GROMACS .gro file of C-alpha atoms in nm:
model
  299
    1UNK     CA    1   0.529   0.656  -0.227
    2UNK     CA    2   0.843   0.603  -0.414
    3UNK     CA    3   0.974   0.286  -0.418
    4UNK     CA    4   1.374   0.241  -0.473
    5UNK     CA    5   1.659   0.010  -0.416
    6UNK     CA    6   1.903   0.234  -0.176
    7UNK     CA    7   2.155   0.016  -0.245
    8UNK     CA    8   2.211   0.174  -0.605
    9UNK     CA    9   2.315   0.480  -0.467
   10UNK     CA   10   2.494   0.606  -0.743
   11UNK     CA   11   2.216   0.577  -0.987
   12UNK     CA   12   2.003   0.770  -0.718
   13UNK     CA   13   2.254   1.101  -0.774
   14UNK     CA   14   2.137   1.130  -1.146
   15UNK     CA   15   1.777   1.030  -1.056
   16UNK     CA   16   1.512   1.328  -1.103
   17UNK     CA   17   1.144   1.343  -1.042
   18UNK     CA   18   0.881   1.535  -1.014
   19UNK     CA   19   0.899   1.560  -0.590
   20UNK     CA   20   1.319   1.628  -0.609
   21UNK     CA   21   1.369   1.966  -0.393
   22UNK     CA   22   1.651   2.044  -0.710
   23UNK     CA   23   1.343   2.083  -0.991
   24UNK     CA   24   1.138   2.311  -0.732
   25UNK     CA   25   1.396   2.494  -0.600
   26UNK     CA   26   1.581   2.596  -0.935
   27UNK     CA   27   1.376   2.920  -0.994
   28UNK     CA   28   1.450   3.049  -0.622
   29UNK     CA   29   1.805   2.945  -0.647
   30UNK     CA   30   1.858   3.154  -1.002
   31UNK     CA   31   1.703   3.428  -0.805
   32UNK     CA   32   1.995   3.394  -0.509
   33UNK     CA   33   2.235   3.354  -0.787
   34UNK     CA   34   2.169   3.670  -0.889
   35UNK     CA   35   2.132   3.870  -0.585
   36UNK     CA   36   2.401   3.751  -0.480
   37UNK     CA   37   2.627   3.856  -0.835
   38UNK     CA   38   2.533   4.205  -0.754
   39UNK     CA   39   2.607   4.177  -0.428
   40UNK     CA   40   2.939   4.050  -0.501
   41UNK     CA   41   3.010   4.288  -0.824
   42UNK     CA   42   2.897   4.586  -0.610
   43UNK     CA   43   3.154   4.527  -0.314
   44UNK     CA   44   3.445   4.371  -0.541
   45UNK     CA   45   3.426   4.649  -0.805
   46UNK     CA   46   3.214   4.950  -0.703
   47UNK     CA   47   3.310   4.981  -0.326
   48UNK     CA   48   3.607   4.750  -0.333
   49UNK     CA   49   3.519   4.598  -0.011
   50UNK     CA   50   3.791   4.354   0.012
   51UNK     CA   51   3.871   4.291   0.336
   52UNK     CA   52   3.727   4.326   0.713
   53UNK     CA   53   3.426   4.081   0.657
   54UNK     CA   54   3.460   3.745   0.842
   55UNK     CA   55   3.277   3.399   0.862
   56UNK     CA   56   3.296   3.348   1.235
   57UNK     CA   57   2.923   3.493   1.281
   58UNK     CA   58   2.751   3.262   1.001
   59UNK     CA   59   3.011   2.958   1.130
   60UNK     CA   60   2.828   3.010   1.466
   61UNK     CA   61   2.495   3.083   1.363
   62UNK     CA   62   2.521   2.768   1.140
   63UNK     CA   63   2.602   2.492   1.417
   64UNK     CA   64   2.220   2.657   1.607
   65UNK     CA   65   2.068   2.639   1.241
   66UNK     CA   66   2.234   2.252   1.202
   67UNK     CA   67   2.103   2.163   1.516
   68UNK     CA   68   1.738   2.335   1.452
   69UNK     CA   69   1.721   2.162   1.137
   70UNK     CA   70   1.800   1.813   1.250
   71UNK     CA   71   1.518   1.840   1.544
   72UNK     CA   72   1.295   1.916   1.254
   73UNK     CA   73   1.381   1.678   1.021
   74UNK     CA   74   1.308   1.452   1.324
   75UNK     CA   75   0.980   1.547   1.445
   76UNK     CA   76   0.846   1.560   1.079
   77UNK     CA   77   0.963   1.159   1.093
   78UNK     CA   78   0.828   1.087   1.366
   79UNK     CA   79   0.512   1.222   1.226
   80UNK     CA   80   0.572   1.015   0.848
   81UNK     CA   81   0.659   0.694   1.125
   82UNK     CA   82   0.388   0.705   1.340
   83UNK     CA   83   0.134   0.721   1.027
   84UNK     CA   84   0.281   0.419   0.873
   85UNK     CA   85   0.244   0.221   1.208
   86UNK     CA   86  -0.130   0.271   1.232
   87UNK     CA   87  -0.161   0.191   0.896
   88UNK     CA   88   0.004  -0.115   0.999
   89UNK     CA   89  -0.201  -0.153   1.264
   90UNK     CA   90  -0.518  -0.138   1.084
   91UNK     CA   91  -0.405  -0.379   0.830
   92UNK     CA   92  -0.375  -0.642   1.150
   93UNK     CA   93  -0.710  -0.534   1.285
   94UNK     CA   94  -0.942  -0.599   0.978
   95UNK     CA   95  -0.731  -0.963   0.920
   96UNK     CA   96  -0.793  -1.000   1.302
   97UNK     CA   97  -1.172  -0.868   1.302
   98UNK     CA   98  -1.260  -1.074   0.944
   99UNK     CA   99  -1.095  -1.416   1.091
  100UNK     CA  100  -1.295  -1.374   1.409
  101UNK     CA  101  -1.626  -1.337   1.260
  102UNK     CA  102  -1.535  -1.567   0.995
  103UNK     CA  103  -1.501  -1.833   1.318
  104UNK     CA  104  -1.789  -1.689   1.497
  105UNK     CA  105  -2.050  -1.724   1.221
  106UNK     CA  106  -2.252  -2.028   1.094
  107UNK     CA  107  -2.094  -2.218   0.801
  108UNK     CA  108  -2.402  -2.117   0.619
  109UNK     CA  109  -2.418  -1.721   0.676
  110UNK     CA  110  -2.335  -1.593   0.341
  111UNK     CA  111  -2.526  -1.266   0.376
  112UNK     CA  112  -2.346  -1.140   0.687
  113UNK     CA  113  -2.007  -1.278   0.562
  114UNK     CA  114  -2.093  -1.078   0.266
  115UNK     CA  115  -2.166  -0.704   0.474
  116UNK     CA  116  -1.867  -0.753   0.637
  117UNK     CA  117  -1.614  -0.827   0.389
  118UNK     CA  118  -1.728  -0.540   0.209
  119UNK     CA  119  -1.801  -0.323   0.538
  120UNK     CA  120  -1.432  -0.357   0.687
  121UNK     CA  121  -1.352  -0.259   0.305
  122UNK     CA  122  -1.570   0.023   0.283
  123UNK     CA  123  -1.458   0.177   0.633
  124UNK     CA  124  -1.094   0.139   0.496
  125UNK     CA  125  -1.137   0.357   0.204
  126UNK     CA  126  -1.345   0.593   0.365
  127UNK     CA  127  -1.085   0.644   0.616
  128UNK     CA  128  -0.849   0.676   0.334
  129UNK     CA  129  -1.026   0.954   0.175
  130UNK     CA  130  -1.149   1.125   0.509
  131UNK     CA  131  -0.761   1.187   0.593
  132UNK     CA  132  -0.726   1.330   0.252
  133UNK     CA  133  -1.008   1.559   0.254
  134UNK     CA  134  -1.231   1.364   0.007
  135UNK     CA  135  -1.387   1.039  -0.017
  136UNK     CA  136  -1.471   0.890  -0.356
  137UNK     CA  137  -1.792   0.734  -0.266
  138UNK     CA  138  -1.746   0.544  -0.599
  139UNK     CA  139  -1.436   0.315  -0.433
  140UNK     CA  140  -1.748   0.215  -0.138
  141UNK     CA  141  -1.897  -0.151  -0.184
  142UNK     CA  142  -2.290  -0.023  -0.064
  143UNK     CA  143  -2.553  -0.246   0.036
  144UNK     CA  144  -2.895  -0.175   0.153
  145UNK     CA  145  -2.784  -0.128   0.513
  146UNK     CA  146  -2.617   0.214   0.443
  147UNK     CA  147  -2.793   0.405   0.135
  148UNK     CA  148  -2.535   0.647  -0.095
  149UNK     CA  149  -2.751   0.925  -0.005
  150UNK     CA  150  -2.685   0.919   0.363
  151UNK     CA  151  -2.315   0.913   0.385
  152UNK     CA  152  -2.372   1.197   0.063
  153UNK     CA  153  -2.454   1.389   0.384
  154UNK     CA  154  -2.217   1.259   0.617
  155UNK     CA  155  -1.919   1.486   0.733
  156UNK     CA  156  -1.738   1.202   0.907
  157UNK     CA  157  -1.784   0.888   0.681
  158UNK     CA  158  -1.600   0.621   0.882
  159UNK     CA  159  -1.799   0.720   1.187
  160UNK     CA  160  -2.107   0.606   0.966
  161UNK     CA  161  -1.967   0.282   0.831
  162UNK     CA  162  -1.841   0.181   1.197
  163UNK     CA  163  -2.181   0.239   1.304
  164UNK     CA  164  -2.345   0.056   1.074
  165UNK     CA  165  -2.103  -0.224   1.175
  166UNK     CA  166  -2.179  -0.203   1.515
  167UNK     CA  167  -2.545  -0.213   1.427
  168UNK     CA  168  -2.494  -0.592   1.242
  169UNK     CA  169  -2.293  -0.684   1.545
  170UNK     CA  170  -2.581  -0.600   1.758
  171UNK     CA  171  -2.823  -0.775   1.580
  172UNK     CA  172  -2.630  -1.053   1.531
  173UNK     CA  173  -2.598  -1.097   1.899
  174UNK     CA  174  -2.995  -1.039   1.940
  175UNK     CA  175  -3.078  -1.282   1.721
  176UNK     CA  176  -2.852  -1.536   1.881
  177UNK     CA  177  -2.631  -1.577   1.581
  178UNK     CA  178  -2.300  -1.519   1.826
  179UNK     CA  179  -2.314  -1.517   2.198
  180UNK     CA  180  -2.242  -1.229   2.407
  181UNK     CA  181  -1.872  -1.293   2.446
  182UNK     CA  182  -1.843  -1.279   2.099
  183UNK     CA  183  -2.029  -1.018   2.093
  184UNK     CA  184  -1.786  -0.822   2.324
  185UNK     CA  185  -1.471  -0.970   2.134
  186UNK     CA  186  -1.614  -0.782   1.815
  187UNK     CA  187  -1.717  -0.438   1.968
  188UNK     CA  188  -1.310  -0.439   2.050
  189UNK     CA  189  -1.220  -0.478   1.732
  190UNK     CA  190  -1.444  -0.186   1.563
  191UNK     CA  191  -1.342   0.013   1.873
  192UNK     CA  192  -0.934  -0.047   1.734
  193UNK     CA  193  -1.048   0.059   1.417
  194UNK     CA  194  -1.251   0.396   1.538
  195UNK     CA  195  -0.889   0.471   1.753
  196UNK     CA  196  -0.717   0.417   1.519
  197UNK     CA  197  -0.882   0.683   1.242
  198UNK     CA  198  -0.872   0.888   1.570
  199UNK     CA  199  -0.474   0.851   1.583
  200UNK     CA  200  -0.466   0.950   1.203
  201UNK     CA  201  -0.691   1.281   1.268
  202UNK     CA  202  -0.449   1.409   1.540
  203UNK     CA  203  -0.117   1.382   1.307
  204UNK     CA  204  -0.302   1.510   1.035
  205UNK     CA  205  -0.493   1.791   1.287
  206UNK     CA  206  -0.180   1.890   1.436
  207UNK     CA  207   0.093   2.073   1.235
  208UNK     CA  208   0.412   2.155   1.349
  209UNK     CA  209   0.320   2.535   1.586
  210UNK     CA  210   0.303   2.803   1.324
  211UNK     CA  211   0.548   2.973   1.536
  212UNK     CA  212   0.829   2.715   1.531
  213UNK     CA  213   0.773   2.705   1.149
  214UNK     CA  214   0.767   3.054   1.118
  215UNK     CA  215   1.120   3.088   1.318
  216UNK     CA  216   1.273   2.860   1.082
  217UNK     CA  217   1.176   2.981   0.710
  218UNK     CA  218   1.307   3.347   0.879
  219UNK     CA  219   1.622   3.210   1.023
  220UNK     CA  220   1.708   3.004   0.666
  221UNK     CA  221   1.642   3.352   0.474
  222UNK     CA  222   1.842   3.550   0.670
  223UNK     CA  223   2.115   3.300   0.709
  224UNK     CA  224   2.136   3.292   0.323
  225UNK     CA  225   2.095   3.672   0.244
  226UNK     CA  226   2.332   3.754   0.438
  227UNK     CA  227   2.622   3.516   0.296
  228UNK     CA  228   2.724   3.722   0.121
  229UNK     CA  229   2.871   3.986   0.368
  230UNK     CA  230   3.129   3.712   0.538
  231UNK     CA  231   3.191   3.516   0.205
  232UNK     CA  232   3.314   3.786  -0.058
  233UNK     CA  233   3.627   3.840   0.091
  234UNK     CA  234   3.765   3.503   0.159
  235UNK     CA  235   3.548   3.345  -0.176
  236UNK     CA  236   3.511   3.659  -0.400
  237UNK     CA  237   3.291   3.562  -0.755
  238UNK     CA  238   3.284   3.223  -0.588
  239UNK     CA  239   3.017   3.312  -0.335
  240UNK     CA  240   2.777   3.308  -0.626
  241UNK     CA  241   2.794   2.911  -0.623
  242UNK     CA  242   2.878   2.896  -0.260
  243UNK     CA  243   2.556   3.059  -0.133
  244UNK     CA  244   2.356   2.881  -0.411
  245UNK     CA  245   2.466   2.552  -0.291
  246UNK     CA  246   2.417   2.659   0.070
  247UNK     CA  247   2.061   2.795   0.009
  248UNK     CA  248   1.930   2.468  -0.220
  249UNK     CA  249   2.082   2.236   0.092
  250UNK     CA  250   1.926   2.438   0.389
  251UNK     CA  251   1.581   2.523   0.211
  252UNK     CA  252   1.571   2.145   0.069
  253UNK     CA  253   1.565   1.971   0.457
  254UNK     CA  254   1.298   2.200   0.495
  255UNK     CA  255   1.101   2.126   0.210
  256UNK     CA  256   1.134   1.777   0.329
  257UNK     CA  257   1.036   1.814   0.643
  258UNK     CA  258   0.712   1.986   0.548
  259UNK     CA  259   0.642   1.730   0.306
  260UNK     CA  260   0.715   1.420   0.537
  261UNK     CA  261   0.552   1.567   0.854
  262UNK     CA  262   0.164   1.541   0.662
  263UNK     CA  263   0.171   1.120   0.555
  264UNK     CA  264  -0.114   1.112   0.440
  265UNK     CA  265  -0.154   1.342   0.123
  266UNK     CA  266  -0.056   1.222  -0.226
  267UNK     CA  267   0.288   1.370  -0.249
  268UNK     CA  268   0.560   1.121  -0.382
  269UNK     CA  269   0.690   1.076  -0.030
  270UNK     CA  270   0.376   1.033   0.140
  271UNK     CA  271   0.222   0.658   0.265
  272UNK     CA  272   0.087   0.447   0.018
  273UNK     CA  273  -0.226   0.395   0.107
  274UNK     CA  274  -0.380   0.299  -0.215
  275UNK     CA  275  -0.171   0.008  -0.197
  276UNK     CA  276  -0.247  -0.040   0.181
  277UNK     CA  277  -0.604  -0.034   0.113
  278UNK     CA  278  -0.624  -0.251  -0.168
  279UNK     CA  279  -0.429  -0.520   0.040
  280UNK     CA  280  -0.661  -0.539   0.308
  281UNK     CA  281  -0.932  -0.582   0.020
  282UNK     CA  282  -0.788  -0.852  -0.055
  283UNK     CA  283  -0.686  -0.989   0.248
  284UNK     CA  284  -1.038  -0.970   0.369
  285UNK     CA  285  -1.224  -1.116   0.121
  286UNK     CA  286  -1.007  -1.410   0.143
  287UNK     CA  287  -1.089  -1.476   0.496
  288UNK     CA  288  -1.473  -1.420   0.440
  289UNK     CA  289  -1.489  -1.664   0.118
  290UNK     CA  290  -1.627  -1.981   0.123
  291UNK     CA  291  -1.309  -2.171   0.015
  292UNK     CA  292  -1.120  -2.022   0.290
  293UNK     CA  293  -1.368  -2.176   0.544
  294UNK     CA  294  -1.337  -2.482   0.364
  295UNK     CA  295  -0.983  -2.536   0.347
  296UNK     CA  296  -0.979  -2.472   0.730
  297UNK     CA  297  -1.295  -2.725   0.800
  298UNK     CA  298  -1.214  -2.972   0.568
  299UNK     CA  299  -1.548  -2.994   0.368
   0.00000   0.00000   0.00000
């Protein structure tokens, strides 16, 4: 995710990287550029078509595309939005699950402080690479409790980690070490974690209908193809620029929108989760150390 100061806006016009819809969409809009020219040359100078064309249809037709494109700039938001709130929401949950077992545990528990600061870790990485389509088993923290080879094997790596954390909350509460409303207290707090991962699936499972997209990658190339026919007449050779300006503003929203609307990828726009991730490291291994506890107790 790129990270900006939007109060330099004038800087931001000259800006270019490698995500800027102006870079990919060059080619394609040389390629309109020239269409167009012999669409224009042809008319002026071969048929000398210079009047009877008119704007009125593509003036319509470009209020329904306006309006089409701002409902899909909007529901690929809502999409980028909703991603970064359960992100935010797991960052609370692991502070909130490591501070209550950090309470709930004897002062002199360093093993199971241990397997779960590096369990809530582990389960936010995996979840990091499971919405990306590939975990890097090397980020994972293992311990004895959950060999490499098994989750090797797994096709749904969180689901292992959050059982294996439901496991140590059982036997913890078996062998007396918290009582059963602690016990209960936990299992709601891995089962905000497992909804959560759940939540990210369905955005990530769920594209925008093929059909909707379809409509609109149709309606945008028609729209611009046909420029042309309204434009020579009142623009002549200055259609050429015209439609090439049109075409890089209407393709670019879309290119946007399809790049927004899936958060969780690695595109310049896309959450950063790396940095998400490595926060709640931190975060809980400061709650599970020993001179956190200390501070708190006073010894």
């Amino acid at each position: 995710m790129i990270k900006y100061n939007p109060k330099k806006w004038f800087s931001l016009i000259f800006q270019f990287h490698r995500s800027d819809t102006f870079r990919i969409l060059l080619p394609s809009m040389i390629l309109i550029g020239l269409y167009t020219a012999g669409f224009t040359y042809l008319e002026l100078e071969v048929v000398e078509w210079r009047d009877g064309a008119t704007t009125t249809v593509h003036s319509l037709l470009g209020i329904v595309l306006g309006l089409v494109l701002v409902f899909r700039t909007n529901s690929a938001y809502d999409r980028w939005w909703e991603g970064r709130k359960l992100w935010g929401a797991l960052i609370n949950e692991t502070r909130n699950m490591a501070m209550k077992i950090q309470a709930f545990l004897p002062e002199d528990d360093l093993h199971n402080r241990q397997f779960f600061s590096k369990y809530i870790t582990n389960y936010v990485y995996a979840m990091k690479g499971h919405l990306r389509g590939k975990i890097n088993l090397a980020e994972l923290e293992l311990m004895q409790e959950l060999p490499l080879q098994e989750l090797e094997k797994a096709k749904h790596v969180p689901n292992i980690i959050a059982t294996a954390i439901y496991i140590k909350c059982n036997q913890l509460y078996r062998r007396q070490l918290i009582s059963g409303d602690q016990f209960i207290i936990l299992d709601k707090e891995v089962k905000a974690l497992t909804d959560i991962v759940g939540a990210c699936e369905r955005i990530k499972n769920t594209p925008i209908p093929y059909s909707y997209s379809l409509f609109m990658k149709k309606f945008i190339f028609i729209y611009t193809m046909t420029m042309p026919l309204g434009f020579i007449t009142s623009f002549q050779y200055w259609t050429i620029p015209v439609v090439m300006f049109v075409f890089y503003v209407l393709v670019s929203i879309e290119l946007i929108a399809e790049e927004i609307e899936e958060p969780f990828g690695v595109d310049s726009n896309d959450l950063p989760m790396e940095e998400m991730a490595l926060r709640i490291k931190h975060n809980v291994r400061e709650i599970l150390s020993n001179t956190h506890r200390s501070l708190v107790t006073g010894h």
